[in-house]
Backbone as a chain_set.jsonl record, in Angstrom:
{"seq": "XXXXXXXXXXXXXXXXXXXXXXXXXXXXXXXXXXXXXXXXXXXXXXXXXXXXXXXXXXXXXXXXXXXXXXXXXXXXXXXXXXXXXXXXXXXXXXXXXXXXXXXXXXXXXXXXXXXXXXXXXXXXXXXXXXXXXXXXXXXX", "coords": {"N": [[-1.945, 8.177, 74.361], [0.464, 6.773, 73.936], [-0.095, 4.448, 75.122], [-2.127, 3.525, 73.435], [-0.467, 3.344, 71.121], [1.444, 1.218, 71.921], [-0.642, -0.872, 72.678], [-1.569, -1.222, 69.935], [0.9, -1.963, 68.759], [1.272, -4.419, 69.89], [-1.08, -5.951, 69.218], [-0.354, -6.047, 66.451], [1.855, -7.694, 66.542], [0.819, -10.013, 67.646], [-1.205, -10.856, 65.659], [0.751, -11.249, 63.564], [2.108, -13.548, 64.615], [0.091, -15.233, 64.951], [-0.767, -15.755, 62.04], [1.254, -16.409, 60.852], [3.265, -19.387, 59.461], [2.265, -23.039, 59.611], [-0.744, -23.789, 61.152], [-3.212, -25.435, 63.089], [-4.92, -28.357, 62.481], [-4.32, -31.724, 60.737], [-6.658, -33.247, 58.788], [-7.429, -36.347, 57.649], [-8.169, -39.186, 55.687], [-10.655, -41.523, 53.982], [-12.564, -41.449, 51.165], [-15.332, -43.239, 50.356], [-17.899, -45.347, 48.442], [-20.7, -46.81, 49.44], [-20.37, -49.586, 48.86], [-17.841, -50.039, 49.383], [-15.905, -49.42, 47.511], [-13.52, -46.911, 45.971], [-14.215, -43.215, 45.886], [-12.488, -41.857, 43.519], [-11.976, -39.047, 42.954], [-12.356, -35.407, 42.78], [-12.671, -33.19, 45.893], [-12.639, -32.835, 49.317], [-14.572, -30.646, 51.386], [-14.576, -28.653, 53.896], [-16.605, -26.912, 56.269], [-17.589, -24.446, 58.471], [-19.258, -22.282, 58.575], [-17.973, -19.951, 59.252], [-15.397, -20.461, 58.395], [-13.534, -22.262, 55.819], [-12.049, -25.086, 54.678], [-10.161, -27.036, 52.471], [-9.289, -30.393, 50.679], [-7.666, -32.314, 48.07], [-9.088, -35.311, 46.883], [-7.768, -38.36, 46.23], [-6.851, -40.985, 43.81], [-7.144, -43.231, 44.784], [-8.992, -42.753, 46.758], [-8.282, -41.626, 49.109], [-7.815, -38.933, 51.274], [-6.658, -35.556, 52.275], [-6.578, -32.774, 54.409], [-5.253, -29.915, 55.392], [-3.944, -27.936, 57.945], [-6.3, -27.501, 59.597], [-8.486, -25.681, 61.545], [-9.437, -26.477, 65.041], [-12.764, -27.589, 65.753], [-16.23, -28.198, 64.801], [-17.57, -29.335, 61.887], [-19.428, -29.07, 58.866], [-19.55, -31.249, 55.942], [-18.744, -31.455, 52.45], [-18.519, -32.792, 49.261], [-16.786, -31.841, 46.652], [-16.733, -31.402, 42.987], [-16.828, -34.053, 42.018], [-17.259, -35.148, 39.168], [-17.445, -36.385, 35.961], [-16.56, -36.129, 32.35], [-18.228, -33.94, 30.351], [-17.594, -32.206, 28.265], [-16.776, -29.306, 26.535], [-18.471, -27.343, 24.275], [-17.404, -27.091, 20.789], [-18.036, -25.164, 18.969], [-16.827, -23.064, 17.477], [-14.532, -24.194, 16.558], [-12.52, -25.243, 14.234], [-12.02, -28.327, 12.664], [-9.621, -30.538, 10.845], [-8.763, -33.053, 8.548], [-5.886, -35.131, 7.756], [-5.89, -34.567, 4.885], [-6.947, -32.23, 4.576], [-9.593, -32.07, 4.748], [-12.769, -30.902, 6.29], [-13.536, -32.079, 9.234], [-16.313, -33.064, 11.08], [-17.152, -31.831, 14.653], [-17.159, -33.898, 17.54], [-20.428, -33.995, 19.232], [-21.241, -31.883, 22.162], [-20.896, -32.919, 25.344], [-22.616, -33.782, 28.12], [-21.956, -33.404, 31.745], [-21.172, -35.933, 33.876], [-22.433, -37.022, 37.138], [-20.71, -38.346, 39.652], [-21.666, -38.66, 42.319], [-24.414, -38.316, 44.56], [-26.22, -35.145, 44.154], [-26.715, -33.796, 46.337], [-24.506, -34.231, 48.084], [-22.665, -32.603, 47.258], [-23.234, -30.028, 48.727], [-22.538, -28.503, 51.908], [-24.6, -28.184, 53.584], [-26.48, -30.116, 53.05], [-25.363, -32.606, 52.717], [-25.246, -34.117, 54.856], [-23.125, -34.918, 56.109], [-20.807, -34.759, 58.691], [-18.0, -33.673, 60.705], [-15.742, -33.65, 63.417], [-12.859, -31.846, 64.528], [-10.02, -32.197, 66.21], [-9.089, -35.338, 64.311], [-9.585, -38.593, 62.421], [-10.987, -39.5, 59.545], [-13.261, -41.488, 57.691], [-15.197, -41.478, 55.05], [-18.425, -41.832, 53.687], [-20.011, -41.921, 50.624], [-22.899, -41.539, 48.385], [-24.038, -42.897, 45.531], [-25.679, -41.569, 42.454]], "CA": [[-1.528, 8.097, 72.961], [1.604, 5.92, 74.086], [-0.849, 3.157, 75.369], [-2.283, 2.993, 72.252], [0.584, 2.713, 70.192], [1.812, -0.077, 72.69], [-1.515, -1.864, 72.223], [-1.543, -1.299, 68.481], [1.962, -2.785, 68.357], [1.113, -5.81, 70.669], [-1.953, -6.579, 68.346], [0.184, -6.579, 65.233], [2.723, -8.884, 66.68], [-0.015, -11.35, 67.846], [-1.64, -11.202, 64.351], [1.588, -11.779, 62.849], [2.344, -14.951, 64.886], [-1.205, -16.257, 64.554], [-0.899, -15.987, 60.561], [2.65, -17.204, 60.223], [3.42, -20.779, 59.39], [1.259, -23.736, 59.614], [-1.431, -23.633, 62.607], [-4.245, -26.265, 62.94], [-4.737, -29.823, 62.437], [-4.55, -32.321, 59.648], [-7.665, -34.401, 58.737], [-7.318, -37.331, 56.707], [-9.342, -40.508, 55.595], [-10.862, -42.089, 52.589], [-13.982, -41.392, 50.597], [-15.715, -44.439, 49.476], [-19.172, -45.622, 48.291], [-21.379, -47.898, 50.435], [-19.784, -50.926, 48.506], [-16.42, -50.034, 49.704], [-15.131, -48.807, 46.244], [-13.231, -45.448, 46.577], [-14.445, -42.298, 45.108], [-11.196, -41.32, 43.321], [-12.053, -37.758, 42.1], [-12.924, -34.541, 43.716], [-12.207, -32.588, 46.898], [-13.545, -32.767, 50.498], [-14.626, -29.552, 51.6], [-14.995, -28.661, 55.459], [-17.297, -25.518, 56.443], [-18.356, -24.111, 59.708], [-20.004, -20.892, 58.488], [-16.916, -18.909, 59.211], [-14.073, -20.898, 57.8], [-13.75, -23.474, 55.113], [-10.895, -25.734, 54.25], [-10.514, -28.287, 51.442], [-8.335, -31.14, 50.228], [-7.897, -33.173, 46.998], [-9.217, -36.737, 46.884], [-6.708, -39.091, 45.377], [-7.096, -41.853, 42.858], [-7.696, -44.466, 45.688], [-9.939, -42.266, 47.635], [-7.67, -40.906, 50.189], [-7.817, -37.218, 51.133], [-5.939, -34.813, 53.457], [-6.928, -31.442, 54.61], [-4.172, -29.43, 56.347], [-4.378, -26.448, 58.804], [-7.884, -27.041, 60.059], [-8.954, -25.091, 63.05], [-10.602, -27.318, 65.758], [-14.23, -27.336, 65.828], [-17.294, -29.207, 64.314], [-17.48, -28.915, 60.472], [-19.986, -29.777, 58.05], [-18.565, -31.482, 54.861], [-19.273, -31.464, 51.345], [-17.558, -33.474, 48.398], [-17.017, -30.984, 45.234], [-15.724, -31.86, 41.838], [-16.876, -35.557, 41.774], [-18.034, -35.295, 37.912], [-16.548, -36.739, 34.792], [-17.029, -35.723, 30.954], [-18.796, -32.383, 30.348], [-16.725, -31.579, 27.25], [-17.379, -28.152, 26.046], [-18.922, -27.34, 22.747], [-16.611, -27.009, 20.001], [-18.783, -24.448, 17.808], [-16.053, -22.126, 16.774], [-13.361, -24.571, 16.449], [-12.514, -25.961, 12.754], [-10.878, -29.453, 12.548], [-9.294, -30.897, 9.441], [-8.025, -34.139, 8.691], [-4.399, -34.918, 6.966], [-5.807, -34.147, 3.597], [-7.562, -30.902, 4.587], [-11.051, -32.23, 4.779], [-13.229, -30.594, 7.482], [-14.16, -33.148, 10.192], [-17.331, -32.474, 12.143], [-16.546, -32.26, 15.708], [-18.164, -34.54, 18.222], [-21.296, -33.296, 20.075], [-20.854, -31.495, 23.535], [-21.29, -34.016, 26.164], [-23.029, -33.157, 29.631], [-20.994, -33.917, 32.677], [-22.047, -37.114, 34.644], [-22.253, -36.848, 38.539], [-20.571, -39.943, 40.546], [-22.206, -39.017, 43.731], [-25.676, -37.439, 44.758], [-25.877, -33.889, 44.011], [-26.847, -33.219, 47.752], [-23.302, -34.518, 48.784], [-21.727, -31.329, 46.899], [-23.298, -29.121, 49.51], [-22.285, -29.011, 53.191], [-25.897, -28.204, 54.205], [-27.413, -31.082, 52.472], [-24.633, -33.816, 52.585], [-25.725, -35.084, 56.089], [-21.693, -35.557, 56.665], [-20.092, -33.779, 59.854], [-16.808, -34.218, 61.527], [-15.18, -32.915, 64.664], [-11.461, -31.403, 64.372], [-9.204, -33.122, 65.229], [-9.78, -36.728, 64.073], [-9.363, -39.149, 61.106], [-12.486, -39.769, 59.157], [-13.469, -42.167, 56.56], [-16.504, -40.831, 54.493], [-19.178, -42.715, 52.807], [-20.807, -41.109, 49.668], [-23.859, -42.189, 47.768], [-24.212, -42.92, 44.045], [-26.831, -40.705, 42.068]], "C": [[-0.246, 6.834, 72.806], [1.077, 4.59, 74.402], [-1.557, 2.654, 74.248], [-1.635, 2.426, 71.202], [1.097, 1.524, 70.725], [0.568, -1.184, 72.13], [-1.898, -2.326, 70.737], [-0.441, -2.393, 68.006], [1.681, -4.29, 68.796], [0.205, -6.645, 69.597], [-1.331, -6.963, 67.092], [1.129, -7.732, 65.441], [1.682, -10.024, 66.884], [-0.666, -11.858, 66.697], [-0.655, -11.928, 63.69], [1.886, -13.279, 63.17], [1.174, -15.861, 64.775], [-1.461, -16.464, 63.038], [0.324, -16.647, 60.052], [2.695, -18.856, 60.405], [2.106, -21.597, 59.357], [0.561, -23.673, 61.143], [-2.684, -24.555, 62.047], [-3.975, -27.63, 62.87], [-4.923, -30.319, 61.179], [-5.738, -33.274, 59.631], [-7.325, -35.179, 57.51], [-8.215, -38.586, 56.838], [-9.503, -40.906, 54.189], [-12.306, -42.069, 52.402], [-14.185, -42.564, 49.863], [-17.382, -44.485, 49.349], [-19.654, -46.62, 49.314], [-20.609, -49.5, 50.054], [-18.478, -51.369, 48.862], [-15.562, -49.571, 48.425], [-15.063, -47.576, 46.314], [-13.836, -44.569, 45.409], [-13.1, -41.692, 44.932], [-11.105, -39.933, 42.545], [-12.913, -36.678, 43.007], [-12.276, -33.943, 44.872], [-13.206, -32.771, 48.08], [-13.524, -31.347, 50.799], [-15.211, -29.51, 53.285], [-15.623, -27.219, 55.609], [-17.848, -25.53, 57.848], [-19.044, -22.899, 59.845], [-19.12, -19.99, 58.509], [-15.56, -19.376, 58.451], [-14.254, -22.216, 56.887], [-12.297, -23.944, 54.575], [-11.177, -26.823, 53.209], [-9.093, -29.198, 51.001], [-8.576, -31.97, 49.111], [-8.389, -34.483, 47.532], [-8.544, -37.439, 45.901], [-7.329, -40.176, 44.764], [-7.763, -43.128, 43.846], [-8.466, -43.897, 46.88], [-9.53, -41.685, 48.928], [-7.72, -39.458, 50.179], [-6.968, -36.943, 52.209], [-5.998, -33.381, 53.219], [-6.179, -30.939, 55.703], [-4.659, -28.118, 56.914], [-5.908, -26.258, 58.988], [-7.903, -26.476, 61.374], [-9.841, -26.12, 63.551], [-11.795, -26.594, 65.727], [-14.822, -28.491, 65.083], [-17.373, -28.392, 62.983], [-18.524, -29.788, 59.665], [-18.994, -30.07, 56.649], [-19.21, -31.943, 53.682], [-18.173, -32.312, 50.387], [-17.95, -32.715, 46.843], [-16.154, -31.769, 44.23], [-15.759, -33.253, 41.452], [-17.831, -35.672, 40.399], [-17.031, -35.861, 37.065], [-17.317, -36.407, 33.462], [-17.225, -34.217, 31.125], [-17.638, -31.704, 29.484], [-17.458, -30.385, 26.68], [-17.563, -28.168, 24.509], [-17.901, -26.663, 21.891], [-17.057, -25.959, 18.763], [-18.057, -23.546, 16.8], [-14.723, -22.824, 16.303], [-13.382, -25.434, 14.892], [-11.465, -27.178, 12.847], [-10.732, -29.94, 11.23], [-8.632, -32.264, 9.496], [-6.622, -34.138, 7.763], [-4.784, -34.406, 5.556], [-6.76, -32.85, 3.33], [-8.945, -30.74, 4.554], [-11.844, -31.857, 6.02], [-13.88, -31.776, 8.121], [-14.97, -32.4, 11.081], [-16.93, -32.911, 13.595], [-17.626, -33.337, 16.79], [-19.211, -33.745, 19.01], [-20.912, -32.918, 21.511], [-21.534, -32.685, 24.3], [-21.523, -33.46, 27.574], [-22.043, -33.958, 30.607], [-21.849, -34.941, 33.449], [-21.419, -37.166, 36.241], [-21.929, -38.268, 38.863], [-21.269, -39.821, 41.743], [-23.566, -38.021, 43.685], [-25.376, -36.194, 44.716], [-25.883, -33.263, 45.258], [-25.46, -33.206, 48.502], [-22.345, -33.117, 48.433], [-22.0, -30.044, 47.663], [-23.305, -29.33, 50.976], [-23.481, -28.943, 53.913], [-26.805, -29.086, 53.965], [-26.895, -32.394, 52.478], [-25.007, -34.617, 53.665], [-24.052, -35.646, 56.786], [-21.135, -34.411, 57.507], [-18.922, -34.591, 60.346], [-16.314, -33.155, 62.529], [-13.492, -32.723, 64.466], [-10.805, -31.503, 65.934], [-9.494, -34.627, 65.256], [-9.358, -37.141, 62.762], [-10.91, -39.771, 60.787], [-12.51, -40.374, 57.816], [-14.917, -41.751, 56.146], [-17.272, -41.674, 53.598], [-20.136, -41.747, 52.016], [-21.865, -41.963, 48.992], [-23.838, -41.798, 46.352], [-25.518, -42.174, 43.694], [-27.999, -41.691, 41.787]], "O": [[-0.073, 6.146, 71.8], [1.702, 3.604, 74.011], [-1.623, 1.439, 74.06], [-1.943, 1.442, 70.53], [1.229, 0.639, 69.88], [0.783, -2.109, 71.347], [-2.373, -3.411, 70.399], [-0.623, -3.337, 67.236], [1.884, -5.231, 68.028], [0.558, -7.738, 69.154], [-1.627, -8.045, 66.584], [1.202, -8.644, 64.618], [1.816, -11.008, 66.157], [-0.786, -13.075, 66.554], [-0.901, -13.045, 63.235], [1.928, -14.14, 62.291], [1.273, -17.065, 64.541], [-2.316, -17.29, 62.72], [0.389, -17.31, 59.017], [2.213, -19.445, 61.373], [1.022, -21.059, 59.132], [1.243, -23.529, 62.157], [-3.102, -24.492, 60.891], [-2.867, -28.07, 63.176], [-5.577, -29.643, 60.385], [-5.77, -34.122, 60.523], [-6.973, -34.633, 56.464], [-8.838, -38.927, 57.843], [-8.654, -40.681, 53.327], [-13.132, -42.519, 53.196], [-13.466, -42.934, 48.935], [-18.083, -43.762, 50.057], [-18.817, -47.208, 49.999], [-20.373, -50.363, 50.9], [-18.0, -52.5, 48.773], [-14.361, -49.393, 48.632], [-16.046, -46.897, 46.61], [-13.966, -44.979, 44.256], [-12.535, -41.107, 45.856], [-10.285, -39.738, 41.648], [-13.861, -36.957, 43.74], [-11.076, -34.216, 44.883], [-14.419, -32.849, 47.884], [-12.492, -30.744, 50.504], [-16.102, -30.228, 53.737], [-15.043, -26.329, 54.987], [-18.47, -26.484, 58.315], [-19.405, -22.445, 60.931], [-19.343, -19.04, 57.758], [-14.78, -18.549, 57.978], [-15.038, -23.108, 57.212], [-11.513, -23.129, 54.088], [-12.259, -27.404, 53.118], [-7.978, -28.676, 51.014], [-9.713, -32.438, 49.053], [-8.075, -34.749, 48.692], [-8.726, -37.14, 44.721], [-8.469, -40.4, 45.171], [-8.753, -43.796, 43.546], [-8.557, -44.553, 47.917], [-10.36, -41.295, 49.75], [-7.67, -38.826, 49.124], [-6.556, -37.805, 52.986], [-5.621, -32.81, 52.195], [-6.342, -31.381, 56.841], [-5.551, -27.402, 56.458], [-6.592, -25.282, 58.681], [-7.208, -26.975, 62.258], [-10.758, -26.623, 62.902], [-11.931, -25.371, 65.687], [-14.207, -29.51, 64.771], [-17.281, -27.168, 62.899], [-18.523, -31.017, 59.75], [-18.01, -29.405, 56.325], [-20.143, -32.742, 53.764], [-17.025, -32.453, 50.807], [-18.939, -32.89, 46.132], [-15.208, -32.52, 44.468], [-14.914, -33.712, 40.683], [-18.952, -36.178, 40.454], [-15.844, -35.837, 37.393], [-18.548, -36.403, 33.443], [-16.569, -33.461, 31.841], [-16.895, -30.826, 29.921], [-18.648, -30.468, 26.376], [-16.934, -28.858, 23.706], [-17.511, -25.574, 22.313], [-16.44, -25.976, 17.698], [-18.44, -23.288, 15.659], [-13.872, -22.154, 15.717], [-14.309, -26.188, 14.595], [-10.267, -27.005, 13.07], [-11.67, -29.792, 10.447], [-7.973, -32.564, 10.492], [-6.35, -33.136, 7.101], [-3.896, -33.753, 5.009], [-7.215, -32.503, 2.24], [-9.517, -29.662, 4.391], [-11.57, -32.594, 6.967], [-14.74, -32.407, 7.506], [-14.619, -31.406, 11.717], [-16.478, -34.031, 13.836], [-18.842, -33.367, 16.606], [-18.768, -32.702, 19.492], [-20.194, -33.741, 22.08], [-22.539, -33.279, 23.91], [-20.682, -32.746, 28.12], [-21.452, -34.985, 30.271], [-23.059, -34.794, 33.622], [-20.226, -37.312, 36.509], [-22.614, -39.224, 38.5], [-21.539, -40.879, 42.311], [-23.689, -37.107, 42.869], [-24.284, -35.885, 45.194], [-25.18, -32.266, 45.424], [-25.22, -32.376, 49.379], [-21.485, -32.676, 49.196], [-21.294, -29.056, 47.465], [-23.999, -30.252, 51.407], [-23.522, -29.631, 54.933], [-27.901, -29.014, 54.521], [-27.658, -33.343, 52.297], [-25.11, -35.828, 53.47], [-23.87, -36.491, 57.663], [-21.021, -33.268, 57.063], [-18.847, -35.819, 60.399], [-16.512, -31.947, 62.39], [-12.92, -33.783, 64.209], [-11.263, -30.735, 66.78], [-10.117, -35.104, 66.205], [-8.844, -36.339, 61.982], [-11.707, -40.32, 61.548], [-11.876, -39.878, 56.884], [-15.774, -41.72, 57.029], [-16.65, -42.245, 52.702], [-20.891, -40.946, 52.568], [-21.679, -43.179, 49.05], [-23.663, -40.641, 45.969], [-26.411, -42.13, 44.54], [-29.099, -41.261, 41.441]]}, "num_chains": 1, "name": "protein.A"}
């Protein structure tokens, strides 16, 4: 029983050390279209089947993903859409004189990149940690 308690205590300490603080690598780079213009919206998502990590894409196309465990990852770009206003079916808008104002029709979202780029299984983007990676995405 004493060996079990000692082993259990050691496992708890090791688990606490492994989970405390920052661990892993920082991956950074730039996401651009083939013409060199930056994709300034969305997030870079790294996935290896067991773990996933993500980091926001800045307006200049740069991104940073912290605390990534070493290994090979498939990459996806998520959230690269603009627009997509919600329907205002139940919202009543009035002008300064109290007259009802018809809300604009709902707008569908517009994807900035090919739909396949949002899935790590179909994006054809991969990277190996550690490293710095500039990523090229395709327009729809």
